[in-house]
Amino acid sequence: MEKEEFLWKITEVMRGSMNQPLNKSIIVVGTLLAIEKEKKHALKKIAQSQNVELEINKMIKQLDFEETFKEYIQLQWSSWVNQLSSREVNDALLLMDKALMNNLGNELYDEFIVSNNQGNLMVPITPNSINTIVESYFGVNEQQDATFHDGTAGYGFSASSFGRKYPKVCLNLQDVSIEAATILNLRLYLLDLKANVAVVDLLKEPGFTHENEMKQFDYVSMSPPWGVKLSEMQVAAMENDTFNRYVYGIPSRSQGDLAFVSCGLGATKSSGKAAFWLPTGTLFRSGPEQKIRERLIALDLIEAIILLPNNLLAPHSAISSALLLCNKSKTKDQQGKILMVNASGLGTSNKRETSINEKNLQFIGDILEHGLEKEEISKFVSNTDIQEAQLSPETYVYKTEIELEEYGELELNTSALEEIETLPLKELATFYRGYNASTKDEDENGEYAVLKIADVIKGEILFENLSRYTIKNNAKIENNRIQNNDVLLSIRGANRKVSIFQSDRDDVLMSQNFVGIRCGNLLLPDFLKLYLESPIVQFYFLKHMTGSTIPNLPIKEVKTLLVPLLPLAKQEAIVKHYKEETAYISKKIQELQLQQKQLKLEAFEQMGLKNTFHIK
C-alpha cells in the first residue's frame, strides 16, 4: 500500500472521532505504529482478540516511555476507541498492518502529522530548509559528545532532524503541551532516537535543572510560537526568575517572541551557539523589544541574521521571517559586528508554497561558515553603526534596483546623494499625525471631514468625497487639523501617495494613514512634493517599510529623509518650469484625444453609421 492511499484510508476511518481534537487522532495513529514497531504483526493479532482495548493497553504499558506519557497515551486511546465501532477500530489496525508491509512507520507517521496539520497550524512544523541552515551554522563535530536543547520542541521535527544527523548529540527537549510532547515522544520512538523530554512552560521555568541550577547546552535551537501573548502569570514568573534568564529584558505583554530568545540564550553554554526562527517584526519593533535588542548588541551575542524568503509557512501564514543566530564565543575577527544576510530573494515558489533549493542552502551555508560578503546578499555591519537596534538585514543589504510604473526598471546610485548638500527633512519641516478615525463616529452631518487614502487620486484631493465625522472627544483635534499648503504623505499600504492641501477649509482632518508635513521657511511644499515622487525617495521609502501583513512607513524614517538644500529661488524655478511644462503637455494630450475622437467619428461615418447615434 502506498503512503497516499494509507493517508486517505486512515483519515476516513478516523472520521468517527473527528469531533475530538485532531491531536488525539495523531496520538492514536502514533501509538498503533509504536506497538507494531515493538512487536511485529501485533496489530493483526490484536484485531482478532476478544478485547482489543485491553490488549492495546497491555502493549502501551510495555512501551519504553515515561509513565506520565504512557498514562496520557492510554487516556487518549480509550477516549478515541469509545468514539468508534469495533469494526472501525479493527479496520484501523488492519490498515496499518497492511501499510507497514512496504512503508516505514516513522515515514507514515510524519506524513499523517503533516497532512492533518495542514490548514489548522496546530503546531507549526519548521521547514527542512530552516533546519538545514541552522545545522550548517552550528558546525557540529560529528564525533563530539555535545548537547542540544529546544525549549519549544513541538512535534520535534527540528530536533529529530538534528538527532538523525548527529546521533552522538544528547537531545534535551521541552514543550508546554503534553499533547505535543506525547506526539514528539512517539516520533522519536519510531525513529529510534533517545531524548530527555520535559513538559513545562519554558517562559515560567527551565525544564532541565540540577541542584537548583539550570542546565546549559552546546547548541540551542528554537522555533517559538509567533506573536504569543504573555499572561500575567508568565510576566510575574519572568520578573522573579531565579535563573536570571531575563537579563536581556522582558518584552511587552502583546509581543512575547523575544522572551523565548532570552530563555534560549540563558540555556546556552558560554562556548555555545543558539538559533531562533522569528517573525521579522522582532527585528525592528520599538518599545521593550528594542531594549532587548540593544542589550543583545551591547553584549555582542548576535553573530548573523538571515532574512528568509516570504511564504515559507504557506499556505498557513504569509508572515515574513528571519533566523537570529547567536554565538556566546565569537571568533576575534567577527567580534563587534553582525553578518547581515538578505536571503529574501533566494526562494523557489510554486502555487502552494515557497522553499529554498539545495544550491541556495549551500550558498547560505558557505556565507555563514566563511563569513562571506556577497554583493546585494550579505554584509558585515559594525555594532556601532546599528541605529535604534534596527536589525532587519534589508536595511543594510539590498538590491539597488526598483521598478516604478512611471519609469520602468531603474538602477539607483544611492551614494550620489552624498555628493550634494542635504538636510534631514525634520530640520526643514514640522510633522503631525493623522486622526484615528472610527467608523462608529461617521456622521453625514458631522462637524469634521476626514481625508482617507482613497480620497487622493494622482496627487489631487477629491474634496467632494470626504466622509464627515462627529468627534466627541476633540481635545486633540488641533493636532490633526490640516492647514493650507500642508504636504500629506500616505504611510500605510504598498504605495505612497503625496498631495498638497490647497484650501482654506479648517474642518478637514487626515486619517491615521497619513503623516502631515508643514514646510518651514527653507522649503517649498511643491518642491517637496516633487522630490517625494522621485525614484530615489521611492526607493528609500520601499527600503524602510516595516510590517509583514500591511506595509507601514515609520514616521521617524520620513523625518530622517535627506532633502536637497537649494535656495528658494532655485526651488521656485524648478517648480514653475515643471508646472508650466506639465500644463502644456496636458493641453496637448487633450487636443490629441479630441483629434482621436474625431478620427473615430469619421471612420463610423464611412461605415454608414452616421445616423445610428447622436452626440448630445
XYZ file of C-alpha atoms in Angstrom:
616
model
C 0.000 0.000 0.000
C 1.342 3.418 -0.979
C 1.574 6.206 1.606
C -1.002 8.346 -0.195
C -3.556 5.525 -0.126
C -2.841 4.871 3.554
C -3.314 8.530 4.471
C -6.621 8.707 2.630
C -7.994 5.482 4.120
C -6.803 6.027 7.687
C -8.311 9.524 7.632
C -11.608 8.006 6.506
C -11.503 5.579 9.431
C -10.676 8.373 11.865
C -13.687 10.442 10.872
C -15.730 8.747 13.539
C -13.692 10.630 16.159
C -13.263 13.931 14.401
C -15.474 15.653 16.972
C -12.403 15.257 19.169
C -9.234 17.387 18.771
C -7.096 16.339 15.797
C -4.168 15.821 18.152
C -5.988 12.820 19.603
C -6.120 11.056 16.230
C -2.427 11.844 15.709
C -1.595 10.311 19.091
C -3.695 7.208 18.358
C -2.052 6.609 14.976
C 1.401 7.060 16.526
C 0.525 4.668 19.349
C -0.558 1.907 16.957
C 2.583 2.365 14.849
C 4.723 2.215 18.005
C 3.013 -1.024 19.117
C 3.708 -2.588 15.733
C 7.346 -1.494 15.980
C 7.580 -3.045 19.449
C 6.212 -6.372 18.191
C 5.871 -7.236 14.502
C 2.312 -8.102 13.363
C 0.981 -7.254 16.821
C -1.835 -5.187 15.292
C -3.062 -8.102 13.186
C -3.184 -10.337 16.255
C -4.860 -7.719 18.431
C -7.556 -7.162 15.778
C -8.541 -10.836 16.205
C -8.573 -10.769 20.013
C -11.709 -10.745 22.147
C -10.903 -7.442 23.858
C -9.000 -5.057 21.577
C -8.911 -2.168 24.069
C -7.466 -4.358 26.815
C -4.778 -5.795 24.532
C -3.784 -2.354 23.287
C -3.491 -1.100 26.877
C -1.212 -4.028 27.693
C 1.036 -3.139 24.769
C 1.087 0.547 25.734
C 2.391 -0.413 29.196
C 5.293 -2.225 27.516
C 6.420 0.823 25.538
C 9.683 2.396 26.682
C 8.126 5.719 27.713
C 7.939 7.587 30.981
C 4.838 6.714 32.999
C 3.378 10.196 32.545
C 3.336 9.794 28.768
C 2.060 6.210 28.885
C -0.832 7.270 31.089
C -1.669 10.122 28.719
C -1.493 7.782 25.696
C -3.844 5.310 27.391
C -6.269 8.113 28.184
C -6.310 9.315 24.549
C -6.587 5.764 23.222
C -9.531 4.887 25.473
C -11.298 8.137 24.633
C -10.789 7.557 20.912
C -11.788 3.894 20.826
C -15.075 4.687 22.574
C -15.980 7.007 19.692
C -15.861 4.199 17.111
C -17.472 0.838 16.476
C -15.384 -2.321 16.933
C -15.390 -2.719 13.133
C -13.886 0.742 12.608
C -11.215 0.055 15.236
C -10.284 -3.230 13.577
C -10.211 -1.518 10.182
C -7.620 0.912 11.546
C -5.458 -1.878 12.983
C -5.507 -3.979 9.823
C -4.990 -0.931 7.602
C -1.800 -0.058 9.464
C -0.566 -3.639 9.365
C -1.004 -3.638 5.590
C 0.610 -0.206 5.102
C 3.672 -1.259 7.122
C 4.431 -4.134 4.719
C 6.193 -1.734 2.329
C 6.482 1.532 4.295
C 8.456 2.637 7.331
C 6.395 3.506 10.382
C 8.171 6.805 11.000
C 7.530 7.925 7.413
C 3.846 7.028 7.609
C 3.531 8.882 10.886
C 5.227 12.058 9.671
C 3.068 12.094 6.544
C -0.054 11.684 8.690
C 1.010 14.511 11.026
C 1.766 16.916 8.178
C -1.468 16.126 6.314
C -3.567 16.596 9.456
C -1.726 19.764 10.423
C -2.481 21.499 7.126
C -4.995 24.304 7.387
C -5.000 24.120 11.184
C -1.479 25.119 12.137
C -1.975 23.421 15.500
C 1.775 23.208 15.944
C 3.921 24.907 13.265
C 6.323 22.486 11.603
C 9.682 24.087 10.927
C 10.591 23.708 7.217
C 13.548 21.453 6.395
C 15.368 24.417 4.834
C 15.424 26.194 8.207
C 16.788 23.077 9.921
C 19.471 22.727 7.245
C 20.669 26.326 7.696
C 20.754 26.011 11.489
C 22.633 22.700 11.384
C 25.131 24.208 8.949
C 25.614 27.228 11.219
C 26.202 25.093 14.308
C 29.009 23.209 12.512
C 28.812 20.236 14.871
C 31.780 17.882 15.117
C 30.164 14.513 14.380
C 32.469 12.808 16.879
C 31.653 15.310 19.619
C 29.539 14.257 22.607
C 27.572 17.504 22.597
C 24.205 18.553 23.980
C 21.205 20.045 22.131
C 18.202 21.878 23.553
C 14.876 23.006 22.107
C 12.567 24.678 24.617
C 9.660 24.902 22.148
C 10.108 21.470 20.610
C 6.529 20.934 19.423
C 6.371 17.679 17.449
C 10.164 17.638 17.296
C 10.773 17.890 13.554
C 13.784 20.161 14.128
C 15.134 18.051 16.990
C 14.754 14.771 15.097
C 16.484 16.248 12.039
C 19.396 17.271 14.268
C 19.419 13.931 16.107
C 19.489 11.855 12.934
C 22.331 13.914 11.509
C 24.343 13.874 14.758
C 23.439 10.663 16.633
C 26.071 11.245 19.354
C 24.448 14.508 20.455
C 22.202 14.293 23.538
C 18.756 15.786 22.867
C 17.037 17.760 25.651
C 13.562 18.833 24.586
C 10.818 20.809 26.256
C 7.279 21.873 25.396
C 4.416 23.426 27.293
C 1.855 20.995 25.806
C 1.512 17.381 26.986
C -0.174 16.594 23.653
C 2.707 17.929 21.574
C 5.275 16.277 23.870
C 3.487 12.925 23.537
C 3.499 13.125 19.751
C 7.156 14.128 19.980
C 7.921 11.013 22.052
C 6.090 8.778 19.574
C 8.049 10.267 16.667
C 11.365 9.788 18.452
C 10.445 6.187 19.291
C 9.645 5.395 15.659
C 12.941 6.991 14.612
C 14.996 5.076 17.210
C 16.076 8.359 18.790
C 16.552 8.920 22.507
C 15.849 12.236 24.207
C 15.096 13.814 27.545
C 11.621 15.362 27.274
C 10.128 17.812 29.780
C 6.596 19.213 29.829
C 6.701 22.675 31.348
C 6.168 26.287 30.287
C 9.629 27.482 29.239
C 8.792 31.108 29.990
C 7.993 30.245 33.600
C 10.792 27.802 34.334
C 13.505 25.764 32.590
C 12.745 22.099 32.054
C 16.230 20.873 32.924
C 17.904 21.756 36.236
C 20.392 20.160 38.601
C 20.835 21.104 42.246
C 18.890 24.351 41.791
C 20.967 25.352 38.795
C 19.752 25.481 35.217
C 21.473 23.102 32.827
C 23.161 24.693 29.834
C 23.760 23.201 26.402
C 26.187 23.395 23.496
C 23.500 24.039 20.900
C 20.086 25.656 21.340
C 17.577 25.863 18.512
C 14.010 27.146 18.800
C 11.080 27.934 16.539
C 8.842 29.562 19.159
C 5.150 30.338 18.563
C 4.883 33.675 16.767
C 3.129 36.669 18.280
C 2.496 34.932 21.584
C 0.568 36.993 24.140
C 2.071 36.793 27.619
C -0.170 36.027 30.597
C 0.053 37.801 33.945
C 1.431 34.614 35.490
C 4.160 34.387 32.850
C 5.189 38.017 33.316
C 5.232 37.554 37.094
C 7.443 34.463 36.690
C 9.798 36.410 34.407
C 10.126 39.253 36.885
C 11.013 36.779 39.637
C 13.062 34.324 37.575
C 15.662 32.759 39.883
C 17.943 31.758 37.000
C 18.458 35.323 35.672
C 17.268 34.282 32.215
C 15.710 37.696 31.522
C 18.894 39.682 31.967
C 18.294 40.871 28.372
C 14.885 42.307 29.254
C 11.202 41.368 29.337
C 9.117 42.032 26.201
C 5.645 43.587 26.162
C 2.601 41.516 27.048
C 1.337 41.709 23.439
C 4.566 40.566 21.714
C 6.340 37.823 23.639
C 8.597 36.426 20.906
C 11.867 37.674 22.359
C 11.115 36.081 25.741
C 11.984 32.753 24.119
C 15.267 34.221 22.892
C 16.115 35.228 26.466
C 15.323 31.714 27.732
C 17.291 30.102 24.899
C 20.359 32.220 25.496
C 20.103 31.525 29.214
C 20.279 27.810 28.397
C 23.317 28.239 26.105
C 26.800 27.456 27.397
C 29.425 30.199 27.397
C 31.021 28.407 24.433
C 27.731 27.560 22.726
C 25.584 28.719 19.812
C 21.854 29.405 19.573
C 19.432 29.850 16.681
C 15.905 31.282 16.710
C 13.359 31.331 13.863
C 11.311 34.505 14.397
C 8.871 36.837 12.632
C 10.681 39.857 11.218
C 8.769 42.262 13.468
C 11.042 41.231 16.333
C 13.957 42.806 14.440
C 12.613 46.354 14.262
C 9.682 46.934 16.641
C 10.230 49.669 19.216
C 9.483 49.634 22.945
C 10.637 46.776 25.191
C 11.712 44.700 22.178
C 14.114 47.430 21.079
C 15.650 47.477 24.556
C 16.200 43.701 24.407
C 17.880 44.016 21.001
C 20.070 46.814 22.338
C 21.211 44.556 25.190
C 21.968 41.674 22.780
C 24.028 44.039 20.610
C 25.845 45.529 23.604
C 26.769 42.040 24.821
C 27.895 41.132 21.268
C 25.857 37.924 21.201
C 24.469 38.167 17.664
C 26.686 36.593 15.017
C 24.358 36.678 11.996
C 20.789 37.460 10.958
C 19.219 35.907 7.866
C 16.155 37.459 6.263
C 14.342 34.489 4.699
C 12.088 34.255 1.616
C 8.416 35.017 2.236
C 5.753 32.313 2.462
C 7.920 29.574 3.978
C 4.858 28.723 6.080
C 2.386 28.963 3.184
C -0.482 28.310 2.973
C -0.842 28.744 6.749
C 0.826 32.150 7.040
C 2.393 34.826 4.838
C 4.329 36.415 7.697
C 7.935 37.136 6.751
C 10.564 35.551 8.965
C 14.238 35.597 9.868
C 16.864 33.496 11.619
C 18.603 35.104 14.581
C 21.942 33.320 15.053
C 23.808 33.886 18.313
C 27.262 32.864 19.463
C 28.498 33.324 23.042
C 32.072 32.743 21.893
C 32.510 34.649 18.623
C 35.879 34.435 16.889
C 38.073 37.516 17.205
C 37.568 38.557 13.578
C 33.767 38.569 13.971
C 33.547 40.340 17.310
C 31.809 43.709 17.370
C 29.865 43.135 14.160
C 26.921 41.210 12.733
C 26.749 39.381 9.415
C 23.544 40.589 7.761
C 22.230 38.167 5.132
C 19.353 39.192 2.872
C 18.214 35.822 1.513
C 14.682 37.060 0.727
C 15.283 36.534 -2.991
C 16.711 33.018 -2.700
C 13.377 31.186 -2.512
C 11.742 28.978 -5.113
C 7.964 29.313 -5.296
C 5.153 27.231 -6.709
C 1.400 27.670 -6.403
C 1.245 26.332 -2.848
C 4.470 27.188 -1.083
C 7.966 28.630 -1.125
C 11.138 26.683 -0.379
C 14.912 27.120 -0.638
C 16.629 24.707 -3.027
C 19.812 22.792 -2.205
C 22.040 25.107 -4.227
C 20.898 28.201 -2.333
C 21.047 26.363 1.002
C 24.675 25.540 0.266
C 25.247 29.179 -0.741
C 23.834 30.430 2.579
C 25.838 27.790 4.454
C 29.072 28.943 2.783
C 28.330 32.584 3.668
C 27.871 31.643 7.332
C 30.821 29.252 7.526
C 33.360 31.521 5.866
C 31.920 34.931 6.772
C 31.496 35.903 3.117
C 30.317 39.280 1.929
C 28.335 38.928 -1.297
C 27.009 41.923 -3.205
C 23.308 42.531 -2.521
C 23.208 39.374 -0.348
C 25.476 39.634 2.723
C 27.461 42.271 4.559
C 29.146 42.742 7.934
C 27.697 45.647 9.890
C 29.529 47.063 12.895
C 27.534 47.075 16.120
C 28.305 50.794 16.453
C 26.700 51.500 13.051
C 23.361 49.985 14.052
C 20.890 52.731 14.954
C 17.938 52.163 17.311
C 18.770 48.434 17.340
C 17.319 48.107 13.810
C 18.338 44.560 12.909
C 16.451 43.853 9.699
C 19.057 42.765 7.076
C 17.215 44.546 4.251
C 18.089 47.853 5.943
C 21.774 47.164 5.311
C 21.834 44.775 2.343
C 19.582 45.391 -0.640
C 19.366 45.443 -4.396
C 19.814 48.887 -5.904
C 17.058 48.251 -8.425
C 13.450 49.328 -8.347
C 10.568 49.043 -10.787
C 8.206 52.004 -10.930
C 5.105 52.152 -13.096
C 6.035 55.587 -14.402
C 9.675 54.844 -15.281
C 10.004 51.042 -15.582
C 13.107 49.293 -14.192
C 15.689 51.576 -12.613
C 19.143 51.020 -11.147
C 19.908 53.520 -8.423
C 23.144 55.033 -7.187
C 22.317 55.903 -3.586
C 25.800 57.230 -2.862
C 25.297 60.046 -5.391
C 23.001 61.781 -2.891
C 26.041 62.229 -0.640
C 27.636 64.475 -3.275
C 25.031 67.220 -2.897
C 24.186 69.364 0.116
C 21.246 67.950 2.045
C 19.456 68.259 5.363
C 17.150 65.804 7.173
C 13.523 66.707 6.487
C 12.925 67.154 10.240
C 15.195 70.241 10.119
C 13.164 71.778 7.291
C 9.602 70.991 8.374
C 7.345 70.046 11.283
C 5.210 66.913 11.423
C 1.834 65.898 12.758
C -0.015 62.603 12.837
C -3.363 61.653 11.416
C -6.607 61.150 13.340
C -7.527 57.578 14.263
C -10.968 57.671 12.685
C -13.541 55.133 13.843
C -16.483 54.077 11.665
C -18.803 54.461 14.661
C -18.105 58.228 14.586
C -19.013 58.579 10.890
C -21.930 61.004 10.501
C -23.032 62.784 7.314
C -23.908 65.819 9.436
C -20.664 65.701 11.413
C -18.620 68.788 12.179
C -15.391 67.455 10.657
C -14.335 65.798 7.392
C -11.633 63.126 7.432
C -9.283 62.671 4.477
C -8.564 58.989 3.676
C -6.093 57.371 1.262
C -8.876 56.668 -1.264
C -9.647 60.412 -1.390
C -6.312 61.157 -3.091
C -6.095 60.332 -6.816
C -2.997 61.206 -8.843
C -1.908 63.704 -6.223
C -5.242 65.545 -6.196
C -7.625 65.602 -3.207
C -11.253 64.763 -4.036
C -12.870 67.129 -1.540
C -16.394 66.125 -2.579
C -15.693 62.521 -1.478
C -14.604 63.284 2.085
C -16.554 61.481 4.811
C -17.848 63.524 7.724
C -17.481 62.602 11.376
C -18.896 63.619 14.719
C -15.943 63.574 17.087
C -16.998 63.611 20.729
C -13.557 63.793 22.270
C -11.992 66.583 20.245
C -9.254 67.540 22.715
C -6.522 66.755 20.174
C -8.298 67.962 17.042
C -5.834 70.801 16.554
C -3.051 68.221 16.236
C -4.803 66.647 13.230
C -6.327 69.677 11.513
C -4.878 70.223 8.024
C -3.741 73.709 7.034
C -3.354 75.278 3.606
C -0.139 74.131 1.801
C 0.484 71.177 4.117
C 2.094 68.224 2.312
C 0.282 64.943 3.022
C 2.140 61.627 2.648
C 0.441 58.239 2.980
C 2.437 55.925 5.235
C 0.306 52.760 5.185
C -0.060 50.294 2.344
C 2.188 49.240 -0.521
C 2.090 52.530 -2.480
C 2.921 56.083 -1.388
C 0.544 58.939 -2.215
C 1.626 62.574 -1.979
C -0.624 65.615 -2.199
C -0.705 69.276 -1.170
C -3.718 70.562 0.740
C -4.605 73.722 -1.146
C -7.719 75.018 0.558
C -8.703 77.483 3.278
C -11.079 74.945 4.843
C -10.444 74.436 8.538
C -12.753 71.439 9.091
C -10.611 68.749 7.437
C -8.548 66.216 9.384
C -6.385 63.497 7.885
C -6.677 59.828 8.843
C -4.005 57.894 10.736
C -2.777 56.520 7.392
C -1.081 59.848 6.610
C 1.667 61.987 8.063
C 1.274 65.749 7.727
C 4.355 67.785 6.773
C 4.340 71.548 7.328
C 7.234 73.140 5.489
C 9.421 75.798 7.116
C 10.943 78.928 5.561
C 13.615 76.995 3.633
C 11.363 74.541 1.801
C 8.519 74.969 -0.695
C 5.621 72.478 -0.463
C 5.526 71.993 -4.259
C 9.265 71.324 -4.335
C 8.952 68.801 -1.501
C 6.038 67.016 -3.229
C 8.026 66.720 -6.444
C 11.059 65.416 -4.530
C 8.968 62.834 -2.635
C 7.830 61.463 -6.005
C 11.404 60.960 -7.260
C 12.779 57.410 -7.805
C 15.483 57.822 -5.144
C 12.905 58.721 -2.472
C 10.528 55.972 -3.600
C 13.439 53.558 -3.198
C 14.205 54.994 0.249
C 10.596 54.521 1.333
C 10.495 50.965 -0.013
C 13.704 50.093 1.845
C 12.349 51.402 5.142
C 8.885 49.838 5.070
C 8.026 47.646 8.033
C 5.223 45.217 8.805
C 4.716 41.710 7.487
C 0.990 41.864 6.653
C 0.278 45.515 5.826
C 3.404 47.569 4.947
C 3.926 50.645 7.085
C 6.371 53.539 6.733
C 7.549 54.701 10.187
C 7.296 58.473 10.638
C 10.827 58.526 12.048
C 12.088 57.376 8.616
C 10.245 60.252 6.943
C 11.826 62.673 9.403
C 15.356 61.450 8.647
C 14.904 61.570 4.862
C 17.671 63.700 3.348
C 16.368 66.596 1.211
C 18.493 68.647 -1.242
C 19.164 72.071 0.247
C 18.521 74.521 -2.591
C 17.858 78.287 -2.456
C 14.152 79.179 -2.520
C 14.631 80.928 -5.873
C 16.028 77.698 -7.348
C 13.163 75.694 -5.871
C 10.633 78.161 -7.313
C 12.268 77.972 -10.746
C 12.189 74.139 -10.762
C 8.542 74.026 -9.675
C 7.474 76.763 -12.095
C 9.140 75.074 -15.073
C 7.642 71.701 -14.145
C 4.114 73.111 -13.739
C 4.239 75.103 -16.979
C 5.510 72.164 -18.999
C 3.021 69.804 -17.361
C 0.151 72.182 -18.179
C 1.352 72.428 -21.785
C 1.589 68.628 -22.091
C -1.883 68.205 -20.557
C -3.330 70.656 -23.071
C -1.653 68.823 -25.973
C -2.928 65.471 -24.665
C -6.477 66.845 -24.584
C -6.106 68.130 -28.141
C -4.780 64.763 -29.330
C -7.590 62.909 -27.545
C -10.127 65.188 -29.241
C -8.413 64.588 -32.585
C -8.527 60.824 -31.977
C -12.255 61.003 -31.193
C -12.891 62.955 -34.410
C -10.998 60.326 -36.414
C -13.223 57.610 -34.936
C -16.371 59.561 -35.828
C -15.149 59.921 -39.419
C -14.491 56.169 -39.568
C -18.000 55.432 -38.241
C -19.471 57.773 -40.869
C -17.586 55.935 -43.616
C -19.104 52.691 -42.313
C -22.561 54.186 -42.853
C -23.219 54.541 -39.107
C -23.712 58.315 -39.079
C -27.442 58.146 -38.394
C -27.263 55.337 -35.800
C -26.302 57.658 -32.909
C -26.345 61.316 -31.921
C -23.887 63.015 -29.546
C -25.818 65.326 -27.213
